Coordinates of C-alpha atoms and ligand atoms in Angstrom, one line a residue:
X1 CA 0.0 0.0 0.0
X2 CA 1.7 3.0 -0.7
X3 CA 1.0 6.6 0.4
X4 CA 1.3 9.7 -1.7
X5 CA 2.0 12.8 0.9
X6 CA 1.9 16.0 -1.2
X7 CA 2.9 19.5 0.2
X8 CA 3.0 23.2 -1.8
X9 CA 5.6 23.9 -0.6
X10 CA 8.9 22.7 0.1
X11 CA 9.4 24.6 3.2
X12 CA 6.5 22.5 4.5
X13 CA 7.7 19.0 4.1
X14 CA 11.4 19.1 4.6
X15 CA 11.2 17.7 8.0
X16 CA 10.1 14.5 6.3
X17 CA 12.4 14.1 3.5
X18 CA 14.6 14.1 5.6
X19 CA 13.8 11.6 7.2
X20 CA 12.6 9.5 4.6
X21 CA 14.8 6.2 3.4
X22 CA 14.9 7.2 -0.1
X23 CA 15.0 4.8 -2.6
X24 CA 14.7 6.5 -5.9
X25 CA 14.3 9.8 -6.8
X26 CA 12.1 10.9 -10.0
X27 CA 11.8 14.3 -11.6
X28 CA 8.7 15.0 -14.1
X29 CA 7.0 17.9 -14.7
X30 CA 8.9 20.6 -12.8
X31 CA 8.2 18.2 -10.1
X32 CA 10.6 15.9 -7.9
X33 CA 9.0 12.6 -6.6
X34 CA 11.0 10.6 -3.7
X35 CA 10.1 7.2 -3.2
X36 CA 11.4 5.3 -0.2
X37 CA 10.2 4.2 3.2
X38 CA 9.1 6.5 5.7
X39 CA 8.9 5.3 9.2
X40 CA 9.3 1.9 7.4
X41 CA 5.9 1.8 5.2
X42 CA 6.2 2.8 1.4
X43 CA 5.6 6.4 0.2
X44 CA 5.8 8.5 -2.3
X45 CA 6.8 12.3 -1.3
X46 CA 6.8 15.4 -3.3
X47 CA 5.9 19.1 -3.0
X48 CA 3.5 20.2 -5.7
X49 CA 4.1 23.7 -5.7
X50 CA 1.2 26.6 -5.2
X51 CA -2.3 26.8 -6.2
X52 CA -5.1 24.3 -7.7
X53 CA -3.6 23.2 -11.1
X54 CA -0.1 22.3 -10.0
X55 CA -1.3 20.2 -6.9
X56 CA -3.8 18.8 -9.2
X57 CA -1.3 17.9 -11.8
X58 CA 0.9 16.2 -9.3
X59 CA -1.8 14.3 -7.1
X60 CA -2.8 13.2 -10.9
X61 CA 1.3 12.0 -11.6
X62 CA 1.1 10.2 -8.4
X63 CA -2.0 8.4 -9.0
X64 CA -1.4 7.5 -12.8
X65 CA 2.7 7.2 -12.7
X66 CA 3.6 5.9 -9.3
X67 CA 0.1 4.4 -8.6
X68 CA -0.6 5.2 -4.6
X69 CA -3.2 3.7 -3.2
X70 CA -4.5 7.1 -1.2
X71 CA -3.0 10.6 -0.7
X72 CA -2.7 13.2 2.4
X73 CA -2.1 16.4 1.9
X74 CA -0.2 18.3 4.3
X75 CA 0.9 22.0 4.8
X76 CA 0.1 25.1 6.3
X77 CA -3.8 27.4 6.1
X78 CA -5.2 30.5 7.4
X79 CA -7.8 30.3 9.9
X80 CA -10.9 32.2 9.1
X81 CA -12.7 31.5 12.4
X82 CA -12.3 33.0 15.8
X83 CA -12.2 29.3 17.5
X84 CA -9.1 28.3 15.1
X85 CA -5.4 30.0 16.2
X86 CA -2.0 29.2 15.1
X87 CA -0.2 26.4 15.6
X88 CA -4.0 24.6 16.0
X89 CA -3.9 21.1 13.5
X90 CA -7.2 21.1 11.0
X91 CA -8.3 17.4 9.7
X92 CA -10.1 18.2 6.9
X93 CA -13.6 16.8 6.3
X94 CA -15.3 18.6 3.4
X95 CA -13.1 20.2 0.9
X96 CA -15.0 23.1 -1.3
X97 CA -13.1 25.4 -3.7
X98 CA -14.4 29.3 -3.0
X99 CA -13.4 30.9 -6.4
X100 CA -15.7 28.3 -7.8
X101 CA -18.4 30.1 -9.8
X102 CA -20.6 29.2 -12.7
X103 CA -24.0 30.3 -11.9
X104 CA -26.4 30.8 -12.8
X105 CA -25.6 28.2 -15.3
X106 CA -25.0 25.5 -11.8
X107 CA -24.9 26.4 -8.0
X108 CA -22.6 28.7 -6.4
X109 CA -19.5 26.7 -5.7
X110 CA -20.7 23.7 -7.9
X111 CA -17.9 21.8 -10.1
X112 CA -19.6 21.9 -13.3
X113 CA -20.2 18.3 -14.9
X114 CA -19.9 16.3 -11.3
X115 CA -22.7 18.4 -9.6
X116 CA -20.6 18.6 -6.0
X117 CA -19.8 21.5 -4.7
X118 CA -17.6 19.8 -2.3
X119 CA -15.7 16.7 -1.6
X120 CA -15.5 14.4 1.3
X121 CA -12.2 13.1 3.1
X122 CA -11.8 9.1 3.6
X123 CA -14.0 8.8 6.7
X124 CA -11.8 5.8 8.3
X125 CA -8.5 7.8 7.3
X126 CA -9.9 11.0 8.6
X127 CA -10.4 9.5 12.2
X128 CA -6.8 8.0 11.8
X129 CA -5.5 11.5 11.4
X130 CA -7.6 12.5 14.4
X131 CA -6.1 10.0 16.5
X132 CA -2.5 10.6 15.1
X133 CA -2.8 14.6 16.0
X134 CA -4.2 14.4 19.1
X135 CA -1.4 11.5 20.0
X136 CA 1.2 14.6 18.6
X137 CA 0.5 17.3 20.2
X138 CA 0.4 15.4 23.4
X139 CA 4.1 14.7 22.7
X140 CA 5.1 18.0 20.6
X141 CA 8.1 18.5 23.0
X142 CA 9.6 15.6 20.9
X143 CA 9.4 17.9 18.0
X144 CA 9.3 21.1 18.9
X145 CA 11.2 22.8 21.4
X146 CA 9.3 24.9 24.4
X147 CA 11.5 27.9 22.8
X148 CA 10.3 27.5 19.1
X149 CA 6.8 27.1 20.4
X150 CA 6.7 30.4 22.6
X151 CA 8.2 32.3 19.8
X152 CA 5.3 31.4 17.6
X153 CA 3.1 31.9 20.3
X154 CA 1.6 28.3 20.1
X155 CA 0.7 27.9 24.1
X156 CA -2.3 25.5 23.9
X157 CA -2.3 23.9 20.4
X158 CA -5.9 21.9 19.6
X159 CA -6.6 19.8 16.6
X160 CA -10.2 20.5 15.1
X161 CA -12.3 18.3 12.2
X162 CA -13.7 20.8 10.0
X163 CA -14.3 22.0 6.3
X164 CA -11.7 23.4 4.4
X165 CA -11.8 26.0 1.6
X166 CA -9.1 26.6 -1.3
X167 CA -9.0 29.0 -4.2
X168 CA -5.7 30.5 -6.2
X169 CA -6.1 33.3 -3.8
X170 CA -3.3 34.3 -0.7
X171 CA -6.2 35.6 1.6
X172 CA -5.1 38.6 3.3
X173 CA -7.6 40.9 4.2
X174 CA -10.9 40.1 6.6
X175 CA -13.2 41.5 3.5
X176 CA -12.0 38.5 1.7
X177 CA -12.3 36.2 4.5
X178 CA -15.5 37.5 5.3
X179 CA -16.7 36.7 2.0
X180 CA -15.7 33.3 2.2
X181 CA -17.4 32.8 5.7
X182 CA -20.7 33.8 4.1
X183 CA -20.8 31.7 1.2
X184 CA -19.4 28.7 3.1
X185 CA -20.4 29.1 7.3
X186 CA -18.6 25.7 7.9
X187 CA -15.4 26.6 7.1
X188 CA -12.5 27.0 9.0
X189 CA -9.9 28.1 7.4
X190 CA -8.3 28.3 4.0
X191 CA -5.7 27.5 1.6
X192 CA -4.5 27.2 -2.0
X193 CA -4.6 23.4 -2.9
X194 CA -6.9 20.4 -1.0
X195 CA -10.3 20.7 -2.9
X196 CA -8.1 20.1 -6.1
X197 CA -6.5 17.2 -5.1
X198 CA -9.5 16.4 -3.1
X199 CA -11.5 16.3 -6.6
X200 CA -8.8 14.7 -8.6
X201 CA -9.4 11.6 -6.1
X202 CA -12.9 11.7 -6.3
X203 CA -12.4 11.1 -10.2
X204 CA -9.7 8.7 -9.7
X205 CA -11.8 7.0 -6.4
X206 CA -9.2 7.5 -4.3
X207 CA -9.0 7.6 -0.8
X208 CA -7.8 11.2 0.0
X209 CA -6.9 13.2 3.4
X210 CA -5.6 16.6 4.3
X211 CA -4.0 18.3 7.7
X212 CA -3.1 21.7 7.7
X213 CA -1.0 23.5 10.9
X214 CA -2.9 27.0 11.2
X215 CA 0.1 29.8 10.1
X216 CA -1.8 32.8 10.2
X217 CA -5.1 34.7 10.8
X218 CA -6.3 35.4 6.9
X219 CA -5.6 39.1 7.8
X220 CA -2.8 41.8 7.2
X221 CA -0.4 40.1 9.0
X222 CA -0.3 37.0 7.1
X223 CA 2.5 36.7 4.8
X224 CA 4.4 38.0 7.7
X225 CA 7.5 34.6 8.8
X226 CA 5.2 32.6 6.2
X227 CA 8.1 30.4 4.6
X228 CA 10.2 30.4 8.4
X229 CA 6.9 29.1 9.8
X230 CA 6.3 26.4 6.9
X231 CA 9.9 25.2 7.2
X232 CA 10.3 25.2 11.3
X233 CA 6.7 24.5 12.3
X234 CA 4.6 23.3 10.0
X235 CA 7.2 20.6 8.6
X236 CA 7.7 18.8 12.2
X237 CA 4.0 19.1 12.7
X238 CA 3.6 16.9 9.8
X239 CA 6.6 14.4 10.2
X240 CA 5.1 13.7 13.6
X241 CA 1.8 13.6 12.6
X242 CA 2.7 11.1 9.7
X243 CA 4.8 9.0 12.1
X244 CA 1.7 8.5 13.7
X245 CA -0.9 8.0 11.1
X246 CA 1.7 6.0 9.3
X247 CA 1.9 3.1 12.1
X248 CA -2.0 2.6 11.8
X249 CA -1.9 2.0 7.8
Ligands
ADE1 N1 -2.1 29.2 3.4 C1 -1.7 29.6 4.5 N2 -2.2 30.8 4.8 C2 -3.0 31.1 3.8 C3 -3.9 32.2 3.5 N3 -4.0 33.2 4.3 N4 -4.5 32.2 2.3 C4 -4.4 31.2 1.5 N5 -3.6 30.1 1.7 C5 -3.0 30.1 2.8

């Protein structure tokens, strides 16, 4: 059974490379794909780059070229809700993409042709990633020191199953995340990639699952230690998350 584990960025998934017991290392597309063994099961590991076609491109390559059996997306998000802070863990449940729009021709939202206007995680592998999270944080000392932590201001980290929203948008301003609220209440925060791979699973019938570590607030301050946060939080969030989730498949 092997696992594809996707990130945008690279920043956000260079704690588990290294880490990773690589066994051959494949570049198509712009993209480099390392296969190998990660906490001994087989994986397939590669950062996809930014937005919904290049993850979608990439989850696609993994699917059709290196044929994984299910993917997990993992990286950083914005939280759009005041119950979500940084350094909190999301486990996606329903991925929708907000800069969807063809009505009046179909529904707000709506990916024309499939009629969904969102797309559900593996139920089975969403609890997994539950367990795995809450079993992380309750041992984050491992992998993050008190100092790193504090300087983030993570004090009281919480993992939370919710909905997830992406578009090709960095969203930066509260009218923007306000907007997105509105349309979609269940929504916790956002990003740039999940509902694409998300729907390029559904079409391939693929079990697919997402975490995202909380980096900012949606507002003006969030580009502000982006890429430092990716590389020194977000990153061991996921390797220890993965360790975890990874023991269970
Ligand atoms: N990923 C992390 N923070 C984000 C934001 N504010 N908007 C979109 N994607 C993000």
């Amino acid at each position: 059974m092997y696992t594809g584990i996707i990130s945008a960025m690279k920043e956000e998934i260079q704690a588990v490379i290294e880490v990773l017991e690589i066994e051959s290392k494949q570049v198509k597309g712009m993209r480099t794909y390392y296969v190998g063994k990660l906490y001994g099961k087989p994986v397939v590991l590669v950062f996809s780059r930014w937005g919904k076609v290049a993850s979608a491109t990439t989850a696609t390559q993994l699917i059709n070229d290196f044929k994984v059996d299910q993917l997990v997306f993992t990286g950083v998000a914005g939280a759009i809700h005041k119950d979500v802070q940084i350094g909190d863990i999301i486990v996606g449940k329903q991925l929708f993409q907000h800069d969807m729009n063809a009505s009046p021709l179909v529904e707000t939202y709506e990916v024309p042709l499939l009629g969904k206007t969102s797309f559900l995680t593996n139920q089975a592998k969403r609890a997994d990633l539950m367990a795995s999270s809450k079993s992380f944080l309750a041992e984050i000392e491992l992998f993050l020191s008190k100092e790193l932590l504090t300087e983030f201001n993570i004090i009281s980290p919480k993992v939370i199953e919710s909905d997830i929203a992406s578009g090709d948008q960095f969203i930066s301003n509260k009218m923007q995340s306000d907007k997105i609220s509105e349309g979609l209440p269940t929504v916790k925060c956002v990003e740039m990639e999940g509902a694409a791979v998300a729907q390029v699973c559904f079409e391939y019938n693929k079990p697919f699952s997402i975490i995202r570590t909380i980096s900012d607030n949606a507002n003006n301050n969030a580009h502000v230690d982006f890429p430092k946060f990716a590389h020194e939080i977000a990153s061991k969030y996921a390797l220890g998350i993965l360790k975890n989730y990874l023991s269970l498949q």
